[in-house]
Structures are given as C-alpha cells and as structure tokens.
mmCIF file of C-alpha atoms in Angstrom:
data_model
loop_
_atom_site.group_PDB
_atom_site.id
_atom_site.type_symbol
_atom_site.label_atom_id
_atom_site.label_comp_id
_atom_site.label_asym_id
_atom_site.label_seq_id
_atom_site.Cartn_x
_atom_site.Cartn_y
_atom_site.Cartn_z
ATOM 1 C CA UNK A 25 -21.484 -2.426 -36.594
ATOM 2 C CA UNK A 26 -19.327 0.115 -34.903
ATOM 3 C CA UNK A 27 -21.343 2.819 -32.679
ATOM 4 C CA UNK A 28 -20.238 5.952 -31.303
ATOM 5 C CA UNK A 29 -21.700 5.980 -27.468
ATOM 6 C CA UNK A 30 -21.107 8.693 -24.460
ATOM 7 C CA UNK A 31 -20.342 8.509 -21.179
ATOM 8 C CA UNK A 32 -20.284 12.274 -20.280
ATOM 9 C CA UNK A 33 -20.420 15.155 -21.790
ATOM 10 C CA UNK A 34 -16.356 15.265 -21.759
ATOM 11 C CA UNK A 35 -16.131 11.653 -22.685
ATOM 12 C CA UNK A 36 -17.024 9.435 -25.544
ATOM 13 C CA UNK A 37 -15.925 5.853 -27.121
ATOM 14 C CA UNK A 38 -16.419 4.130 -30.748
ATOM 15 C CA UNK A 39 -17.027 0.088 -29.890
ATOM 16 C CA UNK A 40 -14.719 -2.345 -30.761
ATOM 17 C CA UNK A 41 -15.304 -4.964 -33.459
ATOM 18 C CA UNK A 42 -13.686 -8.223 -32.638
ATOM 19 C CA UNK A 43 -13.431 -9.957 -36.077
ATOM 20 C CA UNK A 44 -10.758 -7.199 -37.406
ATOM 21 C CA UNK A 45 -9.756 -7.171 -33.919
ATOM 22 C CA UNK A 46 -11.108 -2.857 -33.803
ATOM 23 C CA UNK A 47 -10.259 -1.849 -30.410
ATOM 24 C CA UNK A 48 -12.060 1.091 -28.528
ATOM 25 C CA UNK A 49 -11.174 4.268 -29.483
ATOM 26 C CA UNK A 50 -11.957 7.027 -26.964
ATOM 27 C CA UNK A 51 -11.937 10.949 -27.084
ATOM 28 C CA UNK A 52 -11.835 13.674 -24.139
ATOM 29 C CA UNK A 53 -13.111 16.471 -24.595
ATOM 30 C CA UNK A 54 -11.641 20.057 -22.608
ATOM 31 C CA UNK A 55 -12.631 23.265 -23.103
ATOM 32 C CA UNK A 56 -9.740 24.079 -25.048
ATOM 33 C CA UNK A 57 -8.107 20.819 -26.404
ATOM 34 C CA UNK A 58 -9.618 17.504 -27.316
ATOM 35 C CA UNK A 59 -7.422 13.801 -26.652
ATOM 36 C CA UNK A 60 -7.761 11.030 -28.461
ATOM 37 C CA UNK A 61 -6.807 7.473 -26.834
ATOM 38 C CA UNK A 62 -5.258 5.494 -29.121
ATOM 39 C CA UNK A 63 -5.220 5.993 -32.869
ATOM 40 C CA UNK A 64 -7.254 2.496 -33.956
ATOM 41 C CA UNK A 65 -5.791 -0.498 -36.222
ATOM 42 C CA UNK A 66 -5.907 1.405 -39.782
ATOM 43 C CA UNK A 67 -6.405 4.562 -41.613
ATOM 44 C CA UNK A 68 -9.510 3.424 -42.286
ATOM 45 C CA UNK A 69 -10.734 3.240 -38.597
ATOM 46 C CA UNK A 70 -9.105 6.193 -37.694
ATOM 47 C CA UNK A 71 -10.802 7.932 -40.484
ATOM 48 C CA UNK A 72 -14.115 6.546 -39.514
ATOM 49 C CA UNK A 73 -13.421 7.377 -35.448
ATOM 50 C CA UNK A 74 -12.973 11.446 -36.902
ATOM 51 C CA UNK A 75 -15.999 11.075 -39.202
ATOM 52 C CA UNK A 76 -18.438 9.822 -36.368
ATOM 53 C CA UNK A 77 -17.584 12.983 -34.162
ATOM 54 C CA UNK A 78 -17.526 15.274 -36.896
ATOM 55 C CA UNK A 79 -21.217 13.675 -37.633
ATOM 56 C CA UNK A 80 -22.228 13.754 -34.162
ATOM 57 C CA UNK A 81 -20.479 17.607 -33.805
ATOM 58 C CA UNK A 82 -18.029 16.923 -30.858
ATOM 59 C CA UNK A 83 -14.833 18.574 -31.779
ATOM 60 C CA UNK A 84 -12.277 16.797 -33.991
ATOM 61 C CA UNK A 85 -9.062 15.768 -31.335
ATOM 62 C CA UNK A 86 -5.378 17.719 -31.679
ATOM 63 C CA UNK A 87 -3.685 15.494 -29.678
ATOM 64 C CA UNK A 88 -3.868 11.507 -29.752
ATOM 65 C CA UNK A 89 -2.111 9.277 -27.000
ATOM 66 C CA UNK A 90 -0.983 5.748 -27.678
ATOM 67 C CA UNK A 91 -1.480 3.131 -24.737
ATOM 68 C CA UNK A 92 0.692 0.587 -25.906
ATOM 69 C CA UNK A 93 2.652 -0.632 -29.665
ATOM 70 C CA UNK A 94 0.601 -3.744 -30.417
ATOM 71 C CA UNK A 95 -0.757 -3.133 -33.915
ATOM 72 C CA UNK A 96 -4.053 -2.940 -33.825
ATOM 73 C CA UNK A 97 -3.836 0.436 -31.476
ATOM 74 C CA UNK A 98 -1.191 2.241 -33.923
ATOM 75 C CA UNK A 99 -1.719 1.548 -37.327
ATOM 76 C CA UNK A 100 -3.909 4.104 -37.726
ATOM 77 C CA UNK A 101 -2.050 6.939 -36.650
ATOM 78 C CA UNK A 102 0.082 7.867 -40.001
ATOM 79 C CA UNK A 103 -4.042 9.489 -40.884
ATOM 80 C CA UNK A 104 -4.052 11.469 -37.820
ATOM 81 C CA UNK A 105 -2.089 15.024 -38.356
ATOM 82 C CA UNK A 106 -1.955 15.516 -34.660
ATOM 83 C CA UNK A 107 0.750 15.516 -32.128
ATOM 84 C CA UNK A 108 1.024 12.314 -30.325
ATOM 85 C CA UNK A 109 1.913 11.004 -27.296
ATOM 86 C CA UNK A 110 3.111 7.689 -26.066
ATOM 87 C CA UNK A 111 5.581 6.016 -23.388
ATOM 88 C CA UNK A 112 9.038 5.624 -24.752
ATOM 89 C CA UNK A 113 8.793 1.925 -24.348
ATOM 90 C CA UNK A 114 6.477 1.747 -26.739
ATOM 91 C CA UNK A 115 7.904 3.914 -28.942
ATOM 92 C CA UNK A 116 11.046 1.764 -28.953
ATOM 93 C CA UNK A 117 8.827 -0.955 -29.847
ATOM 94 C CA UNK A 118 7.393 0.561 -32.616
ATOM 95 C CA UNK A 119 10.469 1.897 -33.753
ATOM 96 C CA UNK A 120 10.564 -1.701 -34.549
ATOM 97 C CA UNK A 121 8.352 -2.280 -37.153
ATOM 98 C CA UNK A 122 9.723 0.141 -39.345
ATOM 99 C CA UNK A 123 11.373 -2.074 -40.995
ATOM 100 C CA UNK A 124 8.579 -5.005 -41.901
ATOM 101 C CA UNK A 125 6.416 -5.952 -45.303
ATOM 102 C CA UNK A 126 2.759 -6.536 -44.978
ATOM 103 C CA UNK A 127 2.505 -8.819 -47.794
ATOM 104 C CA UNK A 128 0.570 -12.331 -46.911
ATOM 105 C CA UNK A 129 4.468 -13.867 -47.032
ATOM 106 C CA UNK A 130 5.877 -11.449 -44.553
ATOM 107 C CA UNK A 131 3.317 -11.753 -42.185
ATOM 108 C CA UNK A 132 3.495 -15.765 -42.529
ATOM 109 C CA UNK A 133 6.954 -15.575 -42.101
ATOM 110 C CA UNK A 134 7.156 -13.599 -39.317
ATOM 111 C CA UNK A 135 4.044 -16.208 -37.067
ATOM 112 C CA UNK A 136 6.661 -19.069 -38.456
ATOM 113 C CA UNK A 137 9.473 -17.451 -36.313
ATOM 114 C CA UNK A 138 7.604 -16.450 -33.448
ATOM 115 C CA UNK A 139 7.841 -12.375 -33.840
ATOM 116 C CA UNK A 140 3.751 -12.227 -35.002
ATOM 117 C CA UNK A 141 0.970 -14.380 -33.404
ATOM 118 C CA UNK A 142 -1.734 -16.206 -35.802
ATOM 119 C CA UNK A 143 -4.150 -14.343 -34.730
ATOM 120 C CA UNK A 144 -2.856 -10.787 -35.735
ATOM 121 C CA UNK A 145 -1.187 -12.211 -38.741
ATOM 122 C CA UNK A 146 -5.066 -13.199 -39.586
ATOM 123 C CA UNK A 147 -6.819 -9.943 -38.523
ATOM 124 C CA UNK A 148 -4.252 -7.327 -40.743
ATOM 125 C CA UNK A 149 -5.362 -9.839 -43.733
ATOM 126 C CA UNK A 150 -9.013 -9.231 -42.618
ATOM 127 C CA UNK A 151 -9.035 -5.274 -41.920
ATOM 128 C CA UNK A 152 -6.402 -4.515 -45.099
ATOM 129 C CA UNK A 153 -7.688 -7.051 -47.480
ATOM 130 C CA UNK A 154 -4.790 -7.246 -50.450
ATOM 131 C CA UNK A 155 -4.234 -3.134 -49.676
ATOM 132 C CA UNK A 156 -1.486 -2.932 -47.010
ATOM 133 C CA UNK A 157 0.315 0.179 -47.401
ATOM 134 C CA UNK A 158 0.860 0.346 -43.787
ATOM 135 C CA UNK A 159 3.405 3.200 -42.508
ATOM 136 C CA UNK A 160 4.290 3.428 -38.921
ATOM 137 C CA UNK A 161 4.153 7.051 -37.608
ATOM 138 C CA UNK A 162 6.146 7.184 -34.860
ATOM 139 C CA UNK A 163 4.905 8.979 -31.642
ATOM 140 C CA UNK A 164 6.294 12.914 -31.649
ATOM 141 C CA UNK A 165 6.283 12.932 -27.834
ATOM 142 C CA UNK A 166 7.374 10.662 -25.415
ATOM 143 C CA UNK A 167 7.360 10.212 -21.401
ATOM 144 C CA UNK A 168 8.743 7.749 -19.028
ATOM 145 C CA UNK A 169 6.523 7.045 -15.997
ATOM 146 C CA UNK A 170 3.583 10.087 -16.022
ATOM 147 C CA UNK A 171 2.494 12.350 -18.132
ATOM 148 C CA UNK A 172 -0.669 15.043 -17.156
ATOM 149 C CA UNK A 173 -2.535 16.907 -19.607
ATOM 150 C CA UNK A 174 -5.044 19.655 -19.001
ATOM 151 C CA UNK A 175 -7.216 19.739 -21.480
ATOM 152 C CA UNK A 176 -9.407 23.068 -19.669
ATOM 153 C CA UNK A 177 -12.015 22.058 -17.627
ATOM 154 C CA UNK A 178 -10.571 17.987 -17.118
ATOM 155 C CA UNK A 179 -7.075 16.467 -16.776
ATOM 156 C CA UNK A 180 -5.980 13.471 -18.112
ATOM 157 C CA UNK A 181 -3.215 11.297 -16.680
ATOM 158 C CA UNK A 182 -1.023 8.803 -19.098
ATOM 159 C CA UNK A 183 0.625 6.170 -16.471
ATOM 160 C CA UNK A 184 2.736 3.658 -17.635
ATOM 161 C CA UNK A 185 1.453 0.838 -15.718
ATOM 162 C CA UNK A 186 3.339 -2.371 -17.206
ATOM 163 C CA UNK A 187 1.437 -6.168 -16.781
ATOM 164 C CA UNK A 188 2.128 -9.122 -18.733
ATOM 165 C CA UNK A 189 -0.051 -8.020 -21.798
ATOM 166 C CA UNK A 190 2.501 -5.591 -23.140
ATOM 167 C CA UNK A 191 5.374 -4.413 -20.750
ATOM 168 C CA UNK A 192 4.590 -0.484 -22.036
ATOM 169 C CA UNK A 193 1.149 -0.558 -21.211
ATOM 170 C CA UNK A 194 -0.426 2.704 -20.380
ATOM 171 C CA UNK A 195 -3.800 3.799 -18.651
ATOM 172 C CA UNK A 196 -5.225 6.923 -18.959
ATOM 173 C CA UNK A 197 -7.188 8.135 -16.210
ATOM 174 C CA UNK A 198 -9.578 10.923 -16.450
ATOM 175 C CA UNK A 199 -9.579 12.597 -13.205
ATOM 176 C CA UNK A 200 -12.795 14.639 -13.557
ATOM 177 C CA UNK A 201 -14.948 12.194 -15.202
ATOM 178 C CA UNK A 202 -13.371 9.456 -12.634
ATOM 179 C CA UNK A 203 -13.044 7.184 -15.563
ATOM 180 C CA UNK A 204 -9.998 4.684 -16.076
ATOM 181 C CA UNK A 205 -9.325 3.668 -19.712
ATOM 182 C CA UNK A 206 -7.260 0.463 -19.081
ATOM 183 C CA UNK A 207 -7.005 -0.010 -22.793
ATOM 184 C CA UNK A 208 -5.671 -3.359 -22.747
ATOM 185 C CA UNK A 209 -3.206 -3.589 -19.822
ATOM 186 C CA UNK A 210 -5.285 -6.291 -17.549
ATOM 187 C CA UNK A 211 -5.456 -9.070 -20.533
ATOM 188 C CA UNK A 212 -2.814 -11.773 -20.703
ATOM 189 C CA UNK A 213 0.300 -12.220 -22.620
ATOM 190 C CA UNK A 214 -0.464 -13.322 -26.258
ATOM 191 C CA UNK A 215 2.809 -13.138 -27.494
ATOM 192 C CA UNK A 216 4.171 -15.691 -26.423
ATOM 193 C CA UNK A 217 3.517 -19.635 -26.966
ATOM 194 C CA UNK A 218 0.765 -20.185 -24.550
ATOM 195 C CA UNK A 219 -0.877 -17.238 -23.753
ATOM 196 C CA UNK A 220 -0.139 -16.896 -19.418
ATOM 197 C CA UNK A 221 -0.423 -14.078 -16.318
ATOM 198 C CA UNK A 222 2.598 -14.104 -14.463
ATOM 199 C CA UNK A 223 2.070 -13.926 -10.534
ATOM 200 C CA UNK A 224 4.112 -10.482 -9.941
ATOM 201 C CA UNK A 225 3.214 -8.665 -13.008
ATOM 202 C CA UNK A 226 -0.266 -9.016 -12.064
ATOM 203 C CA UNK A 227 -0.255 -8.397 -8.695
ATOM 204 C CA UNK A 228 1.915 -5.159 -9.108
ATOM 205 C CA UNK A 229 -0.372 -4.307 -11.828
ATOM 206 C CA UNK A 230 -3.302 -4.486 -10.029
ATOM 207 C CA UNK A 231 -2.243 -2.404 -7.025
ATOM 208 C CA UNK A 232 -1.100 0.289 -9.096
ATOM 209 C CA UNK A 233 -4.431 0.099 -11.004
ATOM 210 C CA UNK A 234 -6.428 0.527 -7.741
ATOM 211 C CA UNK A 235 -4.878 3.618 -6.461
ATOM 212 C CA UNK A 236 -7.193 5.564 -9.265
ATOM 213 C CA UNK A 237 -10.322 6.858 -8.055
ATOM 214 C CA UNK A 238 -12.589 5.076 -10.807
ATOM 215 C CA UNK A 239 -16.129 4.870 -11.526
ATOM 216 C CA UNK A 240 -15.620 3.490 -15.004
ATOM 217 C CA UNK A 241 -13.270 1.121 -16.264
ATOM 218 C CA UNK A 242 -12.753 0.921 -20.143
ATOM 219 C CA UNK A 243 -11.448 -2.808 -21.942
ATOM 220 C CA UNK A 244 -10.449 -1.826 -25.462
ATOM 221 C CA UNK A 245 -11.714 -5.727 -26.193
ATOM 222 C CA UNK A 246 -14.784 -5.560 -24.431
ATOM 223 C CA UNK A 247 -16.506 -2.101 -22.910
ATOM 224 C CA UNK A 248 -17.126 0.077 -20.220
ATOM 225 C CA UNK A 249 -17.448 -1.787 -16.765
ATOM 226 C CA UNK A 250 -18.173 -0.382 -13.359
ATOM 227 C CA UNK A 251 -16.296 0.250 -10.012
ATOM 228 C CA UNK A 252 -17.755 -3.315 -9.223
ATOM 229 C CA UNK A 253 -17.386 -5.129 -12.012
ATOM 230 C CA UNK A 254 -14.041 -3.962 -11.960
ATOM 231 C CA UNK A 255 -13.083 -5.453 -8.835
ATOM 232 C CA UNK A 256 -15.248 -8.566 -9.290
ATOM 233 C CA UNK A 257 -12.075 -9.041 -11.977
ATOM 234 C CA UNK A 258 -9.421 -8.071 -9.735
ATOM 235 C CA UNK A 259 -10.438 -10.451 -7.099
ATOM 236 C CA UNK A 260 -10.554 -12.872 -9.486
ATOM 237 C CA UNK A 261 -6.888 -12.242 -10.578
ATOM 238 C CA UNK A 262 -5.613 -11.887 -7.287
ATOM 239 C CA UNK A 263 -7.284 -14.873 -5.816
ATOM 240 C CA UNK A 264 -5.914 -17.417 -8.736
ATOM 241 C CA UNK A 265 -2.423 -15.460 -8.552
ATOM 242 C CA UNK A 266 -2.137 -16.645 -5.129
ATOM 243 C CA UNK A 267 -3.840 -19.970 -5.571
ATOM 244 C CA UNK A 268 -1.021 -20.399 -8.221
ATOM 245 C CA UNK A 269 1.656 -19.435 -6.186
ATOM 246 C CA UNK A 270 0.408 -22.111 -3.553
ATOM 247 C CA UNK A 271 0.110 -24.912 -5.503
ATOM 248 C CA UNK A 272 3.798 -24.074 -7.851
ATOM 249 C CA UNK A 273 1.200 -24.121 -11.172
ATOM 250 C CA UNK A 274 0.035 -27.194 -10.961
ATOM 251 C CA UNK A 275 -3.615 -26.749 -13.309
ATOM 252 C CA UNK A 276 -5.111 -29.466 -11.385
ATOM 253 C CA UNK A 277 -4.392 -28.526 -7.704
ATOM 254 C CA UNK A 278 -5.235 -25.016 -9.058
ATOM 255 C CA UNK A 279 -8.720 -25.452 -10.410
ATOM 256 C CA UNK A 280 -9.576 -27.871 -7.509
ATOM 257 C CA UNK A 281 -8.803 -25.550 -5.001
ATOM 258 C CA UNK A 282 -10.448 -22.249 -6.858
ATOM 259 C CA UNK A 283 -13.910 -25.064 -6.957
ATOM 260 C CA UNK A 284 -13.942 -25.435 -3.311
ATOM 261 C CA UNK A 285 -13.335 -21.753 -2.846
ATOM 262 C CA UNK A 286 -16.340 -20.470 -4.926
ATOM 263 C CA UNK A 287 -18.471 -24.115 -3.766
ATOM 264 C CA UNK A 288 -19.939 -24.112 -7.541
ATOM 265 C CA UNK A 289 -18.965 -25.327 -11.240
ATOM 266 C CA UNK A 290 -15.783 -23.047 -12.568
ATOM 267 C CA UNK A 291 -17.033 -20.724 -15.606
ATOM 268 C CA UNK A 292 -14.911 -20.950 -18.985
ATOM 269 C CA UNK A 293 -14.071 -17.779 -17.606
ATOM 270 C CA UNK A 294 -12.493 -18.970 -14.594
ATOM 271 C CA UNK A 295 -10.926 -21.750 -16.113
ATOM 272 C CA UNK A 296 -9.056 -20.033 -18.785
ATOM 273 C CA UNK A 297 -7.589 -17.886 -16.322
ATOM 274 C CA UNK A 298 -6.234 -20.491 -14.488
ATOM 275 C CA UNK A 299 -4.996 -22.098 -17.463
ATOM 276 C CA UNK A 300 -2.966 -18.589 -18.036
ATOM 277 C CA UNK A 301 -1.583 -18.478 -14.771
ATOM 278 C CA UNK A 302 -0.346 -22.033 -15.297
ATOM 279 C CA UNK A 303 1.392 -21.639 -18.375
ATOM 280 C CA UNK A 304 2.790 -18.412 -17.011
ATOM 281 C CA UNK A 305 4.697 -20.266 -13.894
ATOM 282 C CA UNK A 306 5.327 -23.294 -16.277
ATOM 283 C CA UNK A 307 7.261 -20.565 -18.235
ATOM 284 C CA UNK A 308 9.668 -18.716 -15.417
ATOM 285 C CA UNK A 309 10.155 -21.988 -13.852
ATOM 286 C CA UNK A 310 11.374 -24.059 -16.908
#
C-alpha cells in the first residue's frame, strides 16, 4: 500500500510500489508555487498522488518536472493540467512514443525487437489491466543543462546529470531542504541485453552527483537514504568501476579481487554490481 510520508515541512513523497513498478512521486512546497517531481506511471497514480495531498491539505502542485522519459515516470502526466518541465533529451525521447499501441501485441512486439524490455512490457499489463488508453503529453517546457526554480521561500535545481540508466537523467536538488532527488539516475542500464554500468558514465556521474550539498538522497525504486548511506553506494560504485577497469571485465578477477578488498563473503548486492560492470565493458569492447 502506497503512503504519503514527509520529510519537511516543504517536502513530501508518495512510496513506490514495485509490482506495477510505481516510482516515488515527490512534491515541494514554496510559499507561492508548489513542484511536483515526476508525474507517476498512469492517470491513475497521478490522480491518487493529487488526492493524498488534497486529503492530507498540502497544496495541490502547478508545475510538475519530469526526471527522465522511461514510462513509468510520464505516463501519468496527460491527468496533470499543469505546466511541465523536462530536459529536451527527454523530451525527444518521448516525442517518441507518440506513435506506439498499448495493446498486449504491440507491447510483445516491441520486447521481440528489442525497443521495450520484459519487464516494462509486464508492468503496463499489470498497472492498465485490458484499459490502455495511454496518451503521451509532451513536456511544455524544456532546458538543456540547468534549470532553477524559486518556488518562495526554497529553490529547486533540475540538472541534467546523464549515467548509464537513461542518458537524460535529471536530479532535482532542493537547496533549502538540502535534499537530492536522484530519481533514478544511479541504477544501471536496463535497456539493453544485459543490464551493465559503464566505467565513465558512472564515474562522471558520480562526481557531478557529489558536488550537491545533500542530507537526503531520494531512489524512486527504493526511498529516502542519508548523506552516509549515500556514499556507502558511491564507494561501492567507484571501487568496482576501477576494479573493472583493472582487471579489462573479467567477472572472475573482478569479484576475487572486490573479496580480498572487503576480507568477507560478497552480498547479492555486491555481486550483481559486478556482474553489471562486466557486461557493461563486455559491451564497448566487443
């Protein structure tokens, strides 16, 4: 079950719900305008994000901004009647989809030829059921790089921020609150055959991530984390980056040499990421 919670008094999130693959929605509220981050998977959970503040009586958003196209963060937006606001890449992406059926063929299709993933095709079918009148609504403004936006009383900052997930990902960063809503910028490429980090996406990524002054770091997939979770991550990123780089990919070498680094049993956690980082130098170096 989805729950509205709060962070501060100028920030608030709906959770996520992984088995219609629901990402966190998250609203900012100024003094005299309101931002919502990202517009949710479907009408239906963008219509549910609006009824939980109206319920809860924190003011309804006017302006909505999109952190990257993937589906699941933009379906919902032909139910919002509110400016929004994404990078242009990823309103080139979306610009896209215009053109596709919903329809349990189409989306079939689409996995068979490599331009949807299983595991999207699968969620859609879940969160639609047999109604899929989806529209895409494209974005109504667009920025390249940065974008800031005083709301009265806090400023948020939309930075396109790239990384192997989705090459238009954008953060926004809450500068009074000191919270950094990473959406889903850190996670791996799933669009591709085997899921994989790339050794200079990530590394770029994460140095451009860590010149925010953050308390809070928000996973739409997961939840808020602290400063020091946060860089418990990072280290972990950047260590098997370079631990990849050193042994050219090889899984083997790789997990070896990330046992003897940490002197204990690898977690599943540890061990998929190396897996990623393999498949993503098996990948440029075919």
């Amino acid at each position: 079950m989805q729950t509205l919670e709060r962070i501060s008094d100028k920030f608030w999130f709906q959770t996520p719900v992984s088995e219609t693959d629901r990402p966190i929605l998250g609203v900012v509220v100024g003094d005299k305008q309101t931002l919502m981050i990202d517009a949710g998977n479907s009408e239906a959970h963008a219509k549910y994000f609006l009824e939980e503040l109206s319920e809860r009586n924190i003011p309804i958003p006017n302006l909505v901004a999109i952190t990257h196209w993937h589906w699941d963060h933009i379906f919902g937006l032909s139910a919002l009647k509110m400016p929004s606001i994404s990078s242009i890449h990823t309103k080139i992406e979306m610009e896209k989809m215009i053109p596709y059926l919903w329809t349990d063929e189409a989306l079939d299709d689409r996995v068979k030829d490599g331009i949807e993933i299983e595991f999207c095709s699968t969620a859609i079918k879940k969160e639609f059921g047999n109604n899929r009148d989806i529209q895409i609504s494209l974005p109504t403004i667009t920025f390249k790089n940065r974008l800031e936006i005083d709301l009265g009383g806090v400023t948020c900052i939309l930075q396109h921020v790239g990384g192997d997930h989705s090459y238009d990902s954008v953060v926004v960063y809450v500068k009074e609150e000191k919270i950094l809503f990473l959406a889903d910028s850190i996670y791996p490429d799933i669009y591709n055959e085997k899921r994989n980090y790339t050794i200079k996406n990530t590394l770029s990524l994460l140095t451009l991530l860590e010149t925010f002054d953050a308390n809070t770091y928000i996973l739409s997939h997961w939840k808020p984390i602290s400063k020091e979770e946060f860089e418990v991550e990072a280290h972990l990123l950047r260590t098997v980056a370079k631990i990849t780089e050193t042994f050219q990919g090889d899984f083997i070498q790789m997990k070896e040499a990330f046992e003897t680094y940490v002197e204990r049993p690898l977690t599943e956690d540890e061990i998929e990421t190396l897996e990623y980082f393999a498949n993503g130098y098996e990948m440029q170096n075919k």
